[in-house]
Amino acid sequence: MHSSDKMLKPCPAEDVHFQMIQREKIISCPHACGEDKEKDLHMKHRDSNFSNMYSSELLPSRNGEKNTEQFLLEVVNILFSYIKKTYDGNSKVLDFHHPHQLLEGLEGFSLELPDQPESLEQILVDCRDTLKYGVKTGHPRYFNQLSTGLDIVGLAGEWLTATANTNMFTYEIAPVFIVMEKIILKKMHEIVGWGENEADGIFSPGGSISNLYSILVARYKRFPAVKTKGMAAIPRIALFVSEHSHYSTQKAAAVLGIGTDYVIAVKCDERGKMIPSELEARLQEAEKEGYIPFYVSATAGTTVFGAFDPLAHIADICEKHGLWMHVDAAWGGGLLLSKKHSFKLGGIERANSVTWNPHKMMGVPLQCSAFLVREKGLLESCNQQCAAYLFQSDKQYNVDFDTGDKAIQCGRHVDIFKLWLMWKAKGSCGFELQINRCMELAEYLYYKLKRRENFQLVQNTEPEHTNVCFWYIPASVKQIQLASERNRKLHKVAPKIKAMMMEEGTTMVSYQPYGDKVNFFRMVFSNPATRKSDVDFLVEEIERHGKDL
Amino acid sequence: MHSSDKMLKPCPAEDVHFQMIQREKIISCPHACGEDKEKDLHMKHRDSNFSNMYSSELLPSRNGEKNTEQFLLEVVNILFSYIKKTYDGNSKVLDFHHPHQLLEGLEGFSLELPDQPESLEQILVDCRDTLKYGVKTGHPRYFNQLSTGLDIVGLAGEWLTATANTNMFTYEIAPVFIVMEKIILKKMHEIVGWGENEADGIFSPGGSISNLYSILVARYKRFPAVKTKGMAAIPRIALFVSEHSHYSTQKAAAVLGIGTDYVIAVKCDERGKMIPSELEARLQEAEKEGYIPFYVSATAGTTVFGAFDPLAHIADICEKHGLWMHVDAAWGGGLLLSKKHSFKLGGIERANSVTWNPHKMMGVPLQCSAFLVREKGLLESCNQQCAAYLFQSDKQYNVDFDTGDKAIQCGRHVDIFKLWLMWKAKGSCGFELQINRCMELAEYLYYKLKRRENFQLVQNTEPEHTNVCFWYIPASVKQIQLASERNRKLHKVAPKIKAMMMEEGTTMVSYQPYGDKVNFFRMVFSNPATRKSDVDFLVEEIERHGKDL
């Protein structure tokens, strides 16, 4: 697809201001239309020959409007064809290739960066190839992550966000988005159960950063000197999390200069819930050793088991010891929108801060993560550096709406619009329905596996979240008597099955070892497109690939 | 536009699985087509009545394909109309409203979140309103930030990225994007001047986080114990930056537990460049006071003046003292692509790490920030927490391509594709041209203002970057004899002029005080759509609003 003679041509970009050649030839191009011709987006008959056209002929080029329209429509054509395939249960989830294959270039799909421009024709081919060799994360049989699905209204929101191309640091350049963030934060505060005016928050680039914010503000609240004098000026502090919590607390402790050694993992029960008496014991131990406990992160929806820590009990302990209580509800927060399931987060209203990722259970496109904190002004006093040259206080509007001083970032991506637009389109009740349905699928899978030969559930209790963890046990493994040998073999089963499923591209599901448990599959549901038939498919697919291992 | 009877209807979302009503009525909708009807995107005659349709009738709903196509085309229609307005020099840059006006709801544009779904008609109206009350950051007369412009190919890249909706933490779910990131990082290493195989890097959520990465890895490299034992286990350390550097170093020092007091600001010369002898002096002072200097951040393109620190000289000092040398080239990095201007960053090849934001001078849509580090493996050993349940090592592909352990995030937004696609479309030579042209505009403005009555340049040297800083001095201020009184008045001029320009929506440009200098305008150029006539316009506009102040 690469024009072999491009080195001989003058650089087309040099035409950017003065190019006058408005191409009007009615030539249909064999490459860009290619395979998707019949699925064309009903647009005006294509009258641009992209193989001789360059990006310099798009806007802001003088005659670029028409070219731009045609080019963008061609792109949307490609995207819509991809969306249709995504939702077509019979299509593949992925077309797997190894990294070295992509590096070497597949069927003319070269990732190398040129000195000279390539034609818009090539750009369109590149777009198609990029999608072809990618993974359809919205596919009903894509179960690999906590974030799955492709919400159409959310997608439209992202397209608009990209077109608006602005930044969250000041009201003056993102007025609507800033106000939307304020309104959504307020709504989330209400849902969490906080009073109307006491709370604050910010949307951050993912749950790990939201969790980092929680430790950052908790530390600053207790030891404000840390901002200027650093950790050297404050006593040794310790954080407490459940042993099943997300590793981002460790990451944050390393970043914040606290040190991962001071993140104390509290034992969990069989279901993966933090044991309150163990928390009490660890707190006392730490104090005895001369550390100052200051922060507990309870998890509402653990990554692997989907467990909910007993929040109310943990809140009692935090209150008693005067500790900051954070709830990492990145995964479980969505359940707050369900009248049926929200009780699992009972006690969250007593937390000092909460992480809640709408890009997980609420199905919002990546990225969309909220950090909520139950004290107004704290985020700002913790993070502001009074850079008057960036955040002028003598503007014509109420500068309380500028958010730059609340963030650890300067520029901040607009993650709010897609969530706002989805909320408008679904209403709270639409989210509830969608979440309840995912919960029903988890229950369906759980009872299916309970009855099924060759499958073994990791936990024999009904799922609290949409996580269902299980082993597939081939006959060859089942017959091994010696437990250690049996485990050694079983450990290799899930990776092998997953590799085969990926090679065929039929489905994707996560696996992992955990503690003393060898590799097992972790199913999760967050995609509204998934049906029971897809669950059935997955189970059969595992059996098909696994039975002769 | 809000249906008043929505509380009486059953929740349409409940239809999501079973809705069968495929609407085929040939009704044109007065609202969604409205004002932009004549600019329609030549699509098939609209045969959907969105006022009775809900998001539950889009994909994955059983008959949702056609509705989805129509809905997305309608959205693209709105976006394309916005893009045309953006590039239309005669359109307004913004339609300013105060926060309270947006909160109260403007002409039916309510930002409140409903319990019940709203119709797709309303969603389309909301999209249009969101753009209407926003700021056209791609407008040729939008000069407010370092990131301006709306690159069409970059925009197409963002639309595709949103549609792919995946995450950068593992190769298995983002194979193409992961390999693209590797290839672009390698290209950037080459451009910086580093050997092929020694370097590493990561794309992060903005320049502030990239700068934080630099301090994080520098600290870990010198004191690896900090990761597990925290700041308490290492000596007191100090960082050095120019007094004109970006405030993100202070922010990062607060976050990292170093403390802002240990960020030493080194004096600059009149142009805003760090004075090497002052750096030497501060280093010695710090050592004398018992701190360990370990890191110097040189700025290549300061925020306000666009100054370049003398990198080679600073590199000598860092080498002599064994310090980590970071270059914050968030703003200036783009100049590396220009044969004419890259000499300003001479010495950057000796840096240990570099921040470079393609979303600034290279015109890539927000966000796109690269952190580059000249040592393979360091990012990973600094940040990895060995979460085997997330980053399995027994996959079928080379897991060196998984990037999750390099990041301080877990999930990471795909920021790479738009940059890759733009590079394909422009070639390195296209970026060069675009950057040179912005530099020429800065020069044009500089000489224009030098000759012009009532304007006074803050610096009387040709701009090194596209920043041009100046005061507008109305006659009433000029005549004031007493300097302090004159300054007090002058300080109020730029904010007033900016407020008037924003109220009228004609243009946007930044102002700020700096050190002992009262509020002045800072013009910057990064938008390829800007022409000399736009520069002329700005100058006249300032005069028009300012002359009677």
Coordinates of N, CA and C in Angstrom, one line a residue, chain B residues 61-209:
Chain B
S61 N -29.2 -3.6 21.2 CA -30.6 -4.0 21.1 C -30.7 -4.8 19.7
R62 N -31.7 -5.7 19.8 CA -31.8 -6.7 18.6 C -31.9 -6.0 17.3
N63 N -32.7 -5.0 17.2 CA -32.8 -4.3 15.9 C -32.1 -3.0 15.9
G64 N -31.1 -2.9 16.6 CA -30.4 -1.6 16.9 C -29.5 -1.1 15.8
E65 N -29.1 -2.0 14.9 CA -28.0 -1.6 14.0 C -28.4 -0.3 13.2
K66 N -29.6 -0.3 12.6 CA -30.0 0.8 11.8 C -30.1 2.1 12.6
N67 N -30.7 1.9 13.8 CA -30.9 3.1 14.7 C -29.5 3.7 15.0
T68 N -28.6 2.8 15.3 CA -27.2 3.2 15.7 C -26.6 3.9 14.6
E69 N -26.7 3.4 13.4 CA -26.1 4.1 12.3 C -26.7 5.5 12.1
Q70 N -28.0 5.6 12.2 CA -28.6 6.9 12.0 C -28.2 7.9 13.1
F71 N -28.2 7.3 14.3 CA -27.9 8.2 15.5 C -26.4 8.7 15.4
L72 N -25.5 7.8 15.1 CA -24.1 8.2 15.0 C -23.9 9.2 13.8
L73 N -24.6 9.0 12.7 CA -24.5 9.9 11.6 C -25.0 11.3 12.0
E74 N -26.1 11.3 12.7 CA -26.6 12.6 13.2 C -25.6 13.3 14.1
V75 N -24.9 12.5 15.0 CA -23.9 13.1 15.8 C -22.7 13.6 15.0
V76 N -22.3 12.8 14.0 CA -21.2 13.3 13.1 C -21.6 14.6 12.4
N77 N -22.8 14.6 12.0 CA -23.4 15.8 11.4 C -23.2 17.0 12.3
I78 N -23.5 16.9 13.5 CA -23.4 18.0 14.5 C -21.9 18.3 14.6
L79 N -21.1 17.3 14.7 CA -19.6 17.6 14.9 C -19.0 18.2 13.7
F80 N -19.4 17.8 12.5 CA -18.9 18.4 11.3 C -19.3 19.9 11.1
S81 N -20.5 20.1 11.5 CA -21.0 21.5 11.5 C -20.1 22.4 12.4
Y82 N -19.8 21.8 13.6 CA -18.9 22.5 14.6 C -17.5 22.7 14.0
I83 N -17.0 21.7 13.3 CA -15.6 21.8 12.8 C -15.6 22.9 11.7
K84 N -16.6 22.9 10.9 CA -16.6 24.0 9.9 C -16.7 25.4 10.6
K85 N -17.5 25.5 11.6 CA -17.5 26.8 12.3 C -16.2 27.1 12.9
T86 N -15.5 26.1 13.5 CA -14.2 26.3 14.1 C -13.2 26.9 13.1
Y87 N -13.3 26.4 11.9 CA -12.3 26.9 10.9 C -12.8 28.2 10.2
D88 N -14.0 28.6 10.5 CA -14.5 29.8 9.8 C -14.0 31.0 10.6
G89 N -13.1 31.7 10.1 CA -12.5 32.8 10.8 C -13.6 33.9 11.3
N90 N -14.7 33.9 10.6 CA -15.7 34.9 11.0 C -16.6 34.4 12.2
S91 N -16.5 33.2 12.5 CA -17.3 32.7 13.6 C -16.7 33.1 15.0
K92 N -17.5 33.1 16.0 CA -17.0 33.4 17.3 C -16.1 32.3 17.9
V93 N -15.2 32.7 18.7 CA -14.4 31.7 19.4 C -15.2 31.0 20.5
L94 N -16.0 31.8 21.2 CA -16.9 31.3 22.2 C -18.1 32.2 22.4
D95 N -19.0 31.6 23.2 CA -20.3 32.3 23.5 C -20.3 32.2 25.0
F96 N -19.7 33.3 25.6 CA -19.4 33.3 27.0 C -20.7 33.3 27.9
H97 N -20.7 32.5 28.9 CA -21.7 32.6 30.0 C -21.0 32.3 31.3
H98 N -21.6 32.9 32.4 CA -21.1 32.7 33.7 C -21.5 31.3 34.2
P99 N -20.7 30.8 35.2 CA -21.0 29.4 35.7 C -22.4 29.3 36.2
H100 N -22.9 30.4 36.9 CA -24.3 30.3 37.5 C -25.3 30.2 36.4
Q101 N -25.0 30.8 35.3 CA -26.0 30.7 34.1 C -26.1 29.3 33.6
L102 N -24.9 28.6 33.5 CA -24.9 27.3 33.0 C -25.6 26.4 34.1
L103 N -25.3 26.6 35.3 CA -25.9 25.8 36.4 C -27.5 26.0 36.4
E104 N -27.9 27.2 36.1 CA -29.4 27.4 36.2 C -30.1 26.8 34.9
G105 N -29.3 26.6 33.9 CA -29.9 26.1 32.7 C -30.2 27.2 31.7
L106 N -29.6 27.1 30.5 CA -29.7 28.1 29.5 C -30.6 27.7 28.4
E107 N -31.7 28.4 28.1 CA -32.6 28.1 27.0 C -32.9 26.7 26.9
G108 N -33.2 26.1 28.0 CA -33.6 24.7 28.0 C -32.5 23.7 28.1
F109 N -31.2 24.2 28.2 CA -30.1 23.3 28.3 C -29.8 23.0 29.7
S110 N -30.4 21.9 30.2 CA -30.3 21.6 31.6 C -29.3 20.5 31.8
L111 N -28.4 20.8 32.7 CA -27.3 19.9 33.0 C -27.6 18.8 34.0
E112 N -28.8 19.0 34.6 CA -29.2 18.0 35.7 C -29.3 16.6 35.2
L113 N -29.1 15.6 36.0 CA -29.1 14.2 35.7 C -30.5 13.6 36.0
P114 N -31.1 13.0 35.0 CA -32.5 12.5 35.3 C -32.4 11.1 35.8
D115 N -33.5 10.7 36.4 CA -33.7 9.3 36.8 C -34.2 8.4 35.6
Q116 N -35.0 9.0 34.8 CA -35.6 8.3 33.7 C -34.8 8.8 32.4
P117 N -34.7 7.9 31.5 CA -34.0 8.2 30.2 C -34.6 9.4 29.5
E118 N -33.8 10.1 28.7 CA -34.3 11.1 27.8 C -34.2 10.6 26.4
S119 N -35.0 11.1 25.5 CA -35.0 10.6 24.1 C -33.7 10.9 23.4
L120 N -33.4 10.2 22.4 CA -32.2 10.4 21.6 C -32.2 11.8 21.0
E121 N -33.4 12.3 20.7 CA -33.6 13.7 20.2 C -33.0 14.6 21.2
Q122 N -33.3 14.4 22.5 CA -32.8 15.3 23.5 C -31.3 15.2 23.6
I123 N -30.8 14.0 23.4 CA -29.3 13.7 23.5 C -28.6 14.5 22.4
L124 N -29.2 14.5 21.2 CA -28.6 15.3 20.1 C -28.7 16.8 20.4
V125 N -29.8 17.2 20.9 CA -29.8 18.6 21.3 C -28.8 19.0 22.3
D126 N -28.6 18.1 23.3 CA -27.6 18.3 24.3 C -26.2 18.4 23.7
C127 N -25.9 17.5 22.7 CA -24.6 17.5 22.1 C -24.4 18.9 21.4
R128 N -25.4 19.4 20.7 CA -25.3 20.6 20.0 C -25.1 21.8 21.1
D129 N -25.9 21.7 22.1 CA -25.8 22.8 23.2 C -24.4 22.8 23.8
T130 N -23.9 21.6 24.1 CA -22.6 21.4 24.7 C -21.6 22.2 23.9
L131 N -21.6 22.0 22.6 CA -20.7 22.6 21.7 C -20.9 24.1 21.6
K132 N -22.2 24.5 21.6 CA -22.6 25.9 21.5 C -22.0 26.7 22.6
Y133 N -22.1 26.2 23.8 CA -21.6 27.0 25.0 C -20.2 26.7 25.4
G134 N -19.5 25.9 24.5 CA -18.1 25.7 24.8 C -17.2 26.7 24.1
V135 N -15.9 26.3 24.0 CA -14.9 27.2 23.4 C -14.3 26.5 22.2
K136 N -14.2 27.1 21.1 CA -13.6 26.5 19.9 C -12.1 26.6 20.0
T137 N -11.5 25.6 20.5 CA -10.0 25.6 20.8 C -9.3 25.4 19.5
G138 N -9.9 25.1 18.4 CA -9.3 24.9 17.1 C -9.4 26.2 16.3
H139 N -10.1 27.2 16.8 CA -10.3 28.4 16.0 C -9.0 29.1 15.8
P140 N -8.8 29.7 14.6 CA -7.5 30.4 14.3 C -7.2 31.5 15.2
R141 N -8.3 32.0 15.9 CA -8.0 33.1 16.8 C -8.1 32.7 18.3
Y142 N -8.0 31.4 18.6 CA -7.9 31.0 20.0 C -6.4 30.8 20.3
F143 N -5.9 31.7 21.2 CA -4.5 31.7 21.5 C -4.3 31.5 23.0
N144 N -5.3 31.0 23.7 CA -5.3 31.0 25.1 C -4.3 30.1 25.8
Q145 N -4.0 29.0 25.1 CA -3.2 27.9 25.8 C -2.0 27.5 24.8
L146 N -1.1 26.7 25.4 CA 0.0 26.1 24.6 C -0.6 25.1 23.6
S147 N -1.7 24.5 24.0 CA -2.3 23.5 23.1 C -3.5 24.1 22.4
T148 N -3.4 24.3 21.1 CA -4.5 24.9 20.3 C -4.6 24.1 19.0
G149 N -5.6 24.4 18.3 CA -5.8 23.7 17.0 C -6.6 22.5 17.0
L150 N -7.0 22.1 15.8 CA -7.8 20.8 15.7 C -7.4 20.1 14.5
D151 N -6.4 19.3 14.6 CA -5.9 18.5 13.5 C -6.9 17.5 13.0
I152 N -7.3 17.5 11.8 CA -8.3 16.6 11.3 C -7.9 15.1 11.4
V153 N -6.7 14.8 11.0 CA -6.2 13.4 11.1 C -6.1 13.0 12.5
G154 N -5.6 13.9 13.4 CA -5.5 13.6 14.8 C -6.9 13.3 15.4
L155 N -7.9 14.1 14.9 CA -9.3 13.9 15.4 C -9.8 12.6 14.9
A156 N -9.5 12.2 13.7 CA -10.0 10.9 13.2 C -9.3 9.8 14.1
G157 N -8.1 10.0 14.5 CA -7.4 9.1 15.3 C -8.1 9.0 16.7
E158 N -8.5 10.1 17.2 CA -9.2 10.0 18.5 C -10.6 9.3 18.4
W159 N -11.3 9.5 17.3 CA -12.5 8.8 17.1 C -12.3 7.3 17.0
L160 N -11.3 7.0 16.3 CA -11.0 5.5 16.3 C -10.5 5.0 17.6
T161 N -9.7 5.7 18.3 CA -9.3 5.3 19.7 C -10.5 5.1 20.6
A162 N -11.5 6.0 20.5 CA -12.7 5.9 21.3 C -13.5 4.6 20.9
T163 N -13.5 4.4 19.7 CA -14.2 3.2 19.2 C -13.5 1.9 19.6
A164 N -12.2 1.9 19.6 CA -11.5 0.7 20.0 C -11.6 0.5 21.5
N165 N -11.8 1.6 22.2 CA -12.0 1.6 23.7 C -11.2 0.6 24.5
T166 N -9.9 0.7 24.4 CA -9.1 -0.3 25.2 C -8.1 0.4 26.0
N167 N -7.1 -0.3 26.5 CA -6.4 0.1 27.7 C -4.9 -0.3 27.4
M168 N -4.0 0.5 27.8 CA -2.6 0.2 27.5 C -1.8 -0.7 28.4
F169 N -2.5 -1.3 29.4 CA -1.6 -2.1 30.3 C -1.1 -3.4 29.8
T170 N -1.8 -4.1 28.9 CA -1.2 -5.3 28.4 C -1.3 -5.4 26.9
Y171 N -0.3 -6.1 26.3 CA -0.3 -6.3 24.9 C -1.5 -7.1 24.4
E172 N -2.0 -8.0 25.2 CA -3.1 -8.8 24.8 C -4.4 -8.1 24.4
I173 N -4.6 -6.9 25.1 CA -5.8 -6.2 24.8 C -5.6 -4.9 24.0
A174 N -4.3 -4.6 23.7 CA -4.1 -3.4 22.9 C -2.8 -3.7 22.0
P175 N -2.8 -4.8 21.3 CA -1.5 -5.2 20.6 C -1.0 -4.1 19.7
V176 N -1.8 -3.6 18.9 CA -1.4 -2.6 17.9 C -0.9 -1.3 18.6
F177 N -1.7 -0.8 19.5 CA -1.3 0.4 20.2 C 0.0 0.3 21.0
I178 N 0.2 -0.9 21.6 CA 1.4 -1.1 22.4 C 2.6 -1.1 21.5
V179 N 2.5 -1.7 20.3 CA 3.7 -1.7 19.4 C 3.9 -0.3 18.8
M180 N 2.8 0.4 18.6 CA 2.9 1.8 18.1 C 3.6 2.7 19.1
E181 N 3.3 2.5 20.4 CA 4.0 3.3 21.4 C 5.5 3.0 21.4
K182 N 5.8 1.7 21.3 CA 7.2 1.3 21.3 C 7.9 2.0 20.1
I183 N 7.3 2.0 19.0 CA 7.9 2.6 17.8 C 8.1 4.1 17.9
I184 N 7.0 4.7 18.4 CA 7.1 6.2 18.6 C 8.1 6.6 19.6
L185 N 8.2 5.8 20.7 CA 9.2 6.2 21.7 C 10.6 6.0 21.1
K186 N 10.8 5.0 20.3 CA 12.1 4.8 19.7 C 12.4 6.0 18.8
K187 N 11.4 6.4 18.0 CA 11.6 7.6 17.1 C 12.0 8.8 18.0
M188 N 11.3 9.0 19.1 CA 11.6 10.2 19.9 C 12.9 10.1 20.5
H189 N 13.3 8.9 20.9 CA 14.7 8.7 21.4 C 15.7 9.1 20.4
E190 N 15.5 8.7 19.2 CA 16.5 9.0 18.1 C 16.5 10.5 17.9
I191 N 15.3 11.2 17.9 CA 15.3 12.6 17.7 C 16.0 13.4 18.8
V192 N 15.8 12.9 20.0 CA 16.5 13.5 21.2 C 18.0 13.3 21.1
G193 N 18.4 12.2 20.4 CA 19.8 11.9 20.2 C 20.4 10.8 21.1
W194 N 19.5 10.0 21.5 CA 20.0 8.9 22.3 C 20.2 7.6 21.5
G195 N 21.1 6.8 21.9 CA 21.4 5.6 21.2 C 20.2 4.7 21.1
E196 N 20.2 3.8 20.2 CA 18.9 3.1 19.8 C 18.4 2.2 21.0
N197 N 19.3 1.5 21.7 CA 18.7 0.5 22.6 C 18.8 0.9 24.1
E198 N 19.3 2.1 24.4 CA 19.5 2.3 25.8 C 18.3 2.9 26.5
A199 N 17.3 3.3 25.7 CA 16.3 4.2 26.3 C 14.9 3.5 26.4
D200 N 14.1 4.1 27.2 CA 12.7 3.6 27.5 C 11.8 4.8 27.6
G201 N 10.6 4.6 28.0 CA 9.6 5.7 28.1 C 8.2 5.2 28.3
I202 N 7.3 6.2 28.4 CA 5.9 5.9 28.6 C 5.1 7.1 28.3
F203 N 3.9 7.0 27.7 CA 3.0 8.1 27.5 C 2.2 8.2 28.8
S204 N 2.1 9.4 29.3 CA 1.4 9.7 30.6 C 0.3 10.7 30.4
P205 N -0.5 10.8 31.5 CA -1.6 11.8 31.4 C -1.2 13.3 31.6
G206 N -0.3 13.7 30.7 CA 0.1 15.1 30.8 C 1.5 15.4 31.3
G207 N 2.0 16.6 31.0 CA 3.3 17.0 31.3 C 3.7 17.0 32.8
S208 N 2.7 17.3 33.6 CA 3.0 17.3 35.0 C 3.3 15.9 35.5
I209 N 2.5 14.9 35.0 CA 2.8 13.6 35.4 C 4.1 13.1 34.8

